[in-house]
Short mmCIF file of C-alpha atoms in Angstrom, two decimals:
data_model
loop_
_atom_site.label_atom_id
_atom_site.label_comp_id
_atom_site.label_asym_id
_atom_site.label_seq_id
_atom_site.Cartn_x
_atom_site.Cartn_y
_atom_site.Cartn_z
CA UNK U 1 278.33 182.04 -93.53
CA UNK U 2 278.01 178.47 -95.03
CA UNK U 3 281.75 178.06 -94.87
CA UNK U 4 281.79 179.22 -91.19
CA UNK U 5 279.24 176.66 -90.38
CA UNK U 6 281.09 173.93 -92.17
CA UNK U 7 284.31 174.86 -90.24
CA UNK U 8 282.47 174.88 -86.91
CA UNK U 9 280.92 171.51 -87.61
CA UNK U 10 284.37 170.03 -88.58
CA UNK U 11 285.97 171.39 -85.36
CA UNK U 12 283.23 169.96 -83.06
CA UNK U 13 283.55 166.62 -84.89
CA UNK U 14 287.29 166.70 -84.32
CA UNK U 15 286.97 167.17 -80.62
CA UNK U 16 284.27 164.52 -80.30
CA UNK U 17 286.56 162.12 -81.94
CA UNK U 18 289.09 162.77 -79.27
CA UNK U 19 286.75 162.41 -76.40
CA UNK U 20 287.23 159.08 -74.57
CA UNK U 21 284.69 156.32 -75.06
CA UNK U 22 283.79 156.46 -71.37
CA UNK U 23 282.45 160.06 -71.92
CA UNK U 24 279.95 158.71 -74.37
CA UNK U 25 278.81 155.74 -72.24
CA UNK U 26 278.25 157.91 -69.18
CA UNK U 27 276.52 160.42 -71.17
CA UNK U 28 274.35 158.07 -72.90
CA UNK U 29 273.54 156.33 -69.69
CA UNK U 30 272.47 159.50 -68.05
CA UNK U 31 269.86 160.18 -70.75
CA UNK U 32 268.81 156.50 -71.10
CA UNK U 33 265.21 155.78 -69.69
CA UNK U 34 266.45 153.04 -67.55
CA UNK U 35 268.62 155.49 -65.59
CA UNK U 36 265.62 157.47 -64.51
CA UNK U 37 263.10 154.88 -63.64
CA UNK U 38 263.54 151.55 -61.92
CA UNK U 39 262.74 148.41 -63.91
CA UNK U 40 259.93 146.02 -62.49
CA UNK U 41 262.60 143.67 -61.24
CA UNK U 42 264.36 146.62 -59.52
CA UNK U 43 261.18 147.80 -57.99
CA UNK U 44 260.78 144.45 -56.34
CA UNK U 45 264.38 144.35 -55.12
CA UNK U 46 264.10 148.04 -53.80
CA UNK U 47 260.79 147.52 -52.04
CA UNK U 48 261.90 144.25 -50.18
CA UNK U 49 264.35 146.01 -47.89
CA UNK U 50 261.52 148.44 -46.65
CA UNK U 51 260.70 145.45 -44.26
CA UNK U 52 264.04 145.79 -42.51
CA UNK U 53 263.99 149.71 -42.74
CA UNK U 54 260.59 149.78 -41.13
CA UNK U 55 261.88 147.50 -38.27
CA UNK U 56 265.06 149.32 -37.70
CA UNK U 57 263.23 152.72 -37.87
CA UNK U 58 260.76 151.64 -35.10
CA UNK U 59 263.19 149.86 -32.92
CA UNK U 60 265.61 152.93 -32.86
CA UNK U 61 262.81 155.48 -32.70
CA UNK U 62 261.19 153.80 -29.63
CA UNK U 63 264.40 152.81 -28.15
CA UNK U 64 265.66 156.36 -28.09
CA UNK U 65 262.51 158.49 -28.14
CA UNK U 66 259.75 156.34 -26.69
CA UNK U 67 257.65 156.63 -29.73
CA UNK U 68 257.79 155.62 -33.48
CA UNK U 69 256.73 156.54 -36.96
CA UNK U 70 253.11 157.00 -35.99
CA UNK U 71 254.20 160.24 -34.25
CA UNK U 72 257.27 161.33 -36.19
CA UNK U 73 256.08 160.73 -39.77
CA UNK U 74 252.75 158.83 -39.93
CA UNK U 75 252.50 159.16 -43.62
CA UNK U 76 255.54 156.69 -44.10
CA UNK U 77 253.59 154.02 -42.38
CA UNK U 78 250.92 154.09 -45.16
CA UNK U 79 248.36 153.02 -42.56
CA UNK U 80 250.15 149.82 -41.46
CA UNK U 81 249.60 148.42 -37.92
CA UNK U 82 251.69 149.99 -34.91
CA UNK U 83 254.47 147.67 -33.76
CA UNK U 84 253.91 145.28 -30.77
CA UNK U 85 255.83 145.91 -27.57
CA UNK U 86 258.29 148.52 -28.58
CA UNK U 87 259.22 150.91 -25.86
CA UNK U 88 261.79 153.42 -24.59
CA UNK U 89 264.99 151.77 -23.49
CA UNK U 90 266.99 152.67 -20.40
CA UNK U 91 270.10 154.06 -22.10
CA UNK U 92 273.00 156.13 -20.97
CA UNK U 93 273.36 159.62 -22.64
CA UNK U 94 275.96 158.60 -25.15
CA UNK U 95 274.14 155.53 -26.22
CA UNK U 96 270.75 157.41 -26.60
CA UNK U 97 272.47 160.13 -28.60
CA UNK U 98 273.94 157.52 -31.06
CA UNK U 99 270.64 155.53 -31.38
CA UNK U 100 268.64 158.79 -31.98
CA UNK U 101 270.92 159.52 -34.77
CA UNK U 102 270.32 156.01 -36.20
CA UNK U 103 266.57 156.51 -35.82
CA UNK U 104 266.30 159.59 -37.86
CA UNK U 105 268.59 158.02 -40.55
CA UNK U 106 266.17 155.21 -40.68
CA UNK U 107 263.42 157.69 -41.32
CA UNK U 108 265.41 159.09 -44.18
CA UNK U 109 265.95 155.69 -45.64
CA UNK U 110 262.31 155.04 -45.65
CA UNK U 111 261.76 158.43 -47.54
CA UNK U 112 264.60 157.67 -49.93
CA UNK U 113 263.13 154.20 -50.93
CA UNK U 114 259.58 155.52 -51.29
CA UNK U 115 260.76 158.48 -53.50
CA UNK U 116 261.66 155.80 -56.11
CA UNK U 117 259.05 153.06 -55.63
CA UNK U 118 255.54 152.98 -54.21
CA UNK U 119 256.33 150.66 -51.45
CA UNK U 120 253.79 149.11 -49.05
CA UNK U 121 252.21 149.87 -45.57
CA UNK U 122 254.35 149.03 -42.51
CA UNK U 123 253.97 145.30 -41.71
CA UNK U 124 253.05 144.03 -38.32
CA UNK U 125 256.38 144.10 -36.29
CA UNK U 126 256.83 142.36 -32.99
CA UNK U 127 259.47 144.35 -31.19
CA UNK U 128 258.42 143.17 -27.57
CA UNK U 129 261.05 142.07 -25.03
CA UNK U 130 259.66 138.64 -25.43
CA UNK U 131 260.36 138.61 -29.11
CA UNK U 132 264.02 139.49 -28.60
CA UNK U 133 264.17 137.03 -25.71
CA UNK U 134 263.23 134.22 -27.97
CA UNK U 135 266.03 135.07 -30.34
CA UNK U 136 268.60 134.97 -27.64
CA UNK U 137 267.33 131.80 -26.30
CA UNK U 138 267.56 130.20 -29.59
CA UNK U 139 271.10 131.50 -29.95
CA UNK U 140 272.26 129.90 -26.70
CA UNK U 141 270.24 126.68 -27.18
CA UNK U 142 268.32 127.24 -23.76
CA UNK U 143 266.31 129.72 -22.05
CA UNK U 144 268.30 132.63 -20.33
CA UNK U 145 267.22 133.20 -16.94
CA UNK U 146 265.92 135.88 -16.47
CA UNK U 147 264.69 136.38 -20.02
CA UNK U 148 266.90 138.88 -22.03
CA UNK U 149 265.26 142.28 -22.14
CA UNK U 150 266.71 144.57 -24.95
CA UNK U 151 265.14 147.49 -23.15
CA UNK U 152 266.55 146.90 -19.75
CA UNK U 153 269.96 148.79 -20.16
CA UNK U 154 272.63 150.10 -22.81
CA UNK U 155 274.51 146.87 -23.16
CA UNK U 156 271.38 144.84 -23.73
CA UNK U 157 270.09 147.30 -26.22
CA UNK U 158 273.36 147.38 -28.23
CA UNK U 159 273.34 143.50 -28.29
CA UNK U 160 269.68 143.73 -29.57
CA UNK U 161 270.78 146.20 -32.11
CA UNK U 162 273.62 143.89 -33.16
CA UNK U 163 270.66 141.54 -34.31
CA UNK U 164 269.29 143.98 -36.91
CA UNK U 165 271.22 146.24 -39.25
CA UNK U 166 273.69 143.75 -40.37
CA UNK U 167 271.13 141.49 -41.85
CA UNK U 168 269.85 144.38 -43.99
CA UNK U 169 273.42 145.28 -44.88
CA UNK U 170 274.24 141.83 -46.35
CA UNK U 171 270.85 142.21 -48.25
CA UNK U 172 272.11 145.31 -49.83
CA UNK U 173 275.44 143.82 -50.82
CA UNK U 174 273.45 140.84 -52.37
CA UNK U 175 271.00 143.32 -54.18
CA UNK U 176 273.41 145.74 -55.74
CA UNK U 177 274.75 143.29 -58.57
CA UNK U 178 271.15 142.44 -59.66
CA UNK U 179 269.99 145.94 -60.30
CA UNK U 180 269.64 147.32 -63.73
CA UNK U 181 268.75 151.07 -63.50
CA UNK U 182 271.32 153.50 -62.57
CA UNK U 183 269.05 155.44 -60.23
CA UNK U 184 268.47 151.96 -58.39
CA UNK U 185 272.19 151.31 -58.09
CA UNK U 186 272.76 154.80 -56.77
CA UNK U 187 270.10 154.48 -54.13
CA UNK U 188 271.31 151.13 -52.87
CA UNK U 189 275.01 152.32 -52.76
CA UNK U 190 273.64 155.21 -50.52
CA UNK U 191 271.73 153.06 -48.36
CA UNK U 192 274.45 150.39 -47.91
CA UNK U 193 277.02 153.18 -46.97
CA UNK U 194 275.08 154.26 -43.95
CA UNK U 195 273.74 150.87 -43.03
CA UNK U 196 277.35 149.64 -42.88
CA UNK U 197 278.33 152.72 -40.79
CA UNK U 198 275.53 151.89 -38.37
CA UNK U 199 276.74 148.16 -38.14
CA UNK U 200 280.33 149.42 -37.68
CA UNK U 201 279.28 151.69 -34.88
CA UNK U 202 277.43 148.98 -33.05
CA UNK U 203 280.21 146.60 -33.48
CA UNK U 204 282.80 149.07 -32.18
CA UNK U 205 280.85 150.01 -29.10
CA UNK U 206 280.36 146.25 -28.33
CA UNK U 207 284.04 145.39 -29.26
CA UNK U 208 285.25 147.90 -26.61
CA UNK U 209 283.39 145.85 -24.00
CA UNK U 210 284.01 142.55 -25.73
CA UNK U 211 285.38 140.85 -22.41
CA UNK U 212 282.79 142.44 -20.12
CA UNK U 213 280.22 140.03 -18.87
CA UNK U 214 276.64 140.68 -19.32
CA UNK U 215 274.76 140.49 -16.11
CA UNK U 216 273.24 138.65 -14.66
CA UNK U 217 274.14 135.93 -17.05
CA UNK U 218 278.01 135.92 -16.58
CA UNK U 219 278.55 135.65 -20.42
CA UNK U 220 280.88 137.93 -22.32
CA UNK U 221 279.72 140.57 -24.79
CA UNK U 222 281.74 138.70 -27.34
CA UNK U 223 280.21 135.45 -26.69
CA UNK U 224 276.74 136.90 -27.17
CA UNK U 225 277.75 138.29 -30.52
CA UNK U 226 279.21 134.90 -31.57
CA UNK U 227 275.93 133.17 -30.63
CA UNK U 228 273.78 135.64 -32.62
CA UNK U 229 276.00 135.35 -35.64
CA UNK U 230 276.03 131.59 -35.54
CA UNK U 231 272.28 131.58 -35.22
CA UNK U 232 272.02 133.73 -38.27
CA UNK U 233 274.24 131.55 -40.15
CA UNK U 234 272.24 128.53 -39.16
CA UNK U 235 268.78 130.03 -40.00
CA UNK U 236 269.94 131.46 -43.28
CA UNK U 237 271.10 128.20 -44.80
CA UNK U 238 273.47 130.13 -47.02
CA UNK U 239 276.79 129.12 -45.47
CA UNK U 240 279.20 131.21 -43.52
CA UNK U 241 278.00 135.03 -43.76
CA UNK U 242 278.05 136.08 -40.02
CA UNK U 243 280.95 136.61 -37.66
CA UNK U 244 281.00 137.73 -33.91
CA UNK U 245 283.55 140.16 -32.40
CA UNK U 246 285.98 137.58 -31.68
CA UNK U 247 286.93 134.85 -34.08
CA UNK U 248 289.55 132.02 -34.50
CA UNK U 249 292.69 133.57 -36.03
CA UNK U 250 292.29 131.71 -39.41
CA UNK U 251 288.82 133.51 -39.79
CA UNK U 252 290.21 137.10 -38.80
CA UNK U 253 291.77 139.56 -41.46
CA UNK U 254 294.23 137.74 -43.53
CA UNK U 255 294.33 134.94 -40.89
CA UNK U 256 296.47 137.26 -38.70
CA UNK U 257 294.12 138.44 -35.85
CA UNK U 258 291.29 137.35 -33.75
CA UNK U 259 289.66 140.79 -33.24
CA UNK U 260 286.79 141.18 -35.53
CA UNK U 261 285.34 144.63 -35.20
CA UNK U 262 284.21 144.48 -38.79
CA UNK U 263 282.74 141.29 -40.36
CA UNK U 264 284.22 140.25 -43.79
CA UNK U 265 285.12 137.22 -46.00
CA UNK U 266 288.48 136.04 -46.76
CA UNK U 267 289.19 139.14 -48.77
CA UNK U 268 287.70 141.29 -45.97
CA UNK U 269 284.81 142.02 -48.36
CA UNK U 270 281.15 142.32 -47.24
CA UNK U 271 279.05 139.05 -47.14
CA UNK U 272 276.00 138.95 -49.31
CA UNK U 273 272.53 137.40 -48.60
CA UNK U 274 269.55 136.62 -50.79
CA UNK U 275 265.98 137.78 -49.97
CA UNK U 276 265.23 134.15 -49.06
CA UNK U 277 267.97 134.01 -46.61
CA UNK U 278 266.97 137.25 -45.13
CA UNK U 279 263.31 136.01 -44.76
CA UNK U 280 264.69 132.74 -43.03
CA UNK U 281 266.57 134.98 -40.35
CA UNK U 282 264.00 137.58 -39.65
CA UNK U 283 261.27 135.11 -39.43
CA UNK U 284 263.42 133.15 -36.89
CA UNK U 285 261.95 129.94 -38.70
CA UNK U 286 264.86 129.06 -41.03
CA UNK U 287 262.12 128.86 -43.57
CA UNK U 288 261.11 131.68 -45.97
CA UNK U 289 257.57 130.38 -46.37
CA UNK U 290 256.94 130.27 -42.49
CA UNK U 291 256.60 133.75 -40.77
CA UNK U 292 257.33 134.59 -37.32
CA UNK U 293 260.02 136.22 -35.18
CA UNK U 294 259.81 139.94 -35.74
CA UNK U 295 257.19 139.53 -38.47
CA UNK U 296 254.30 137.53 -37.07
CA UNK U 297 252.20 137.97 -40.12
CA UNK U 298 255.17 137.80 -42.59
CA UNK U 299 256.97 140.58 -44.63
CA UNK U 300 255.46 142.51 -47.40
CA UNK U 301 256.33 143.24 -51.02
CA UNK U 302 256.13 141.08 -54.10
CA UNK U 303 259.30 139.04 -53.17
CA UNK U 304 258.17 138.24 -49.66
CA UNK U 305 254.60 137.58 -50.58
CA UNK U 306 255.64 135.11 -53.21
CA UNK U 307 257.13 132.79 -50.75
CA UNK U 308 253.99 133.23 -48.40
CA UNK U 309 251.75 132.30 -51.22
CA UNK U 310 253.78 129.30 -52.09
CA UNK U 311 253.97 127.86 -48.61
#
């Protein structure tokens, strides 16, 4: 029996020697404590995008269904205040179908993040037509007449939607390399995949109508996207990280084309943004210390609050 045990042990050892090193690293990682629970720095980085996910969930839910988290999943709000001015948009059947899908996806994103970190209550969100009108006025450098109303029709709503998911997308690209725990990396990879898909759908739907003029302004859809992207570049103070649907050829993929249905850098890779850049954009102030825009009382979480407290 002892001889059998010795032979068995020798055989196991032999095969272990033959296994590639990658097997051990993967196996070891899967049993490492850090693979199961986020580090404190990961927790901060994972909680921060809840600010954007709350905004997207409420905007898409109200726009498509006429109600928000308070009705579909009140527990996710953790008692946070209801959004200001959000309402059901006048959408055609196809657009409403797409936005409804986005809405429920965002509910899933909130649940996914909160399954890994405690999170925080929904911050006060200003999703009123007036709030969006200010963004578009800033993008064009003068008040639009009449004021831009995101809920008026499908094209307006898609243009307003163009303002939102891409900011969160660039945030996830920027967050990914900073994460330590495997579970954190896996979560952000999954979130980024769907956020990128949402942004691609919005851009594709708008690109199909790029030369169409938005009424009553007489300005093309492409120009609207270019103005919003330029505004986000300006507010973010992080360089060129945003592009509209039609760009100069030298900024297109491989410098060969002006169509820009997907935004990407010189290698057609996604742009990244830091939390500071994101706060500057969503506050519409260009300053991470000065709340406003969609977040009249500021964003929540350790990262966002650290800038408010140091204002």
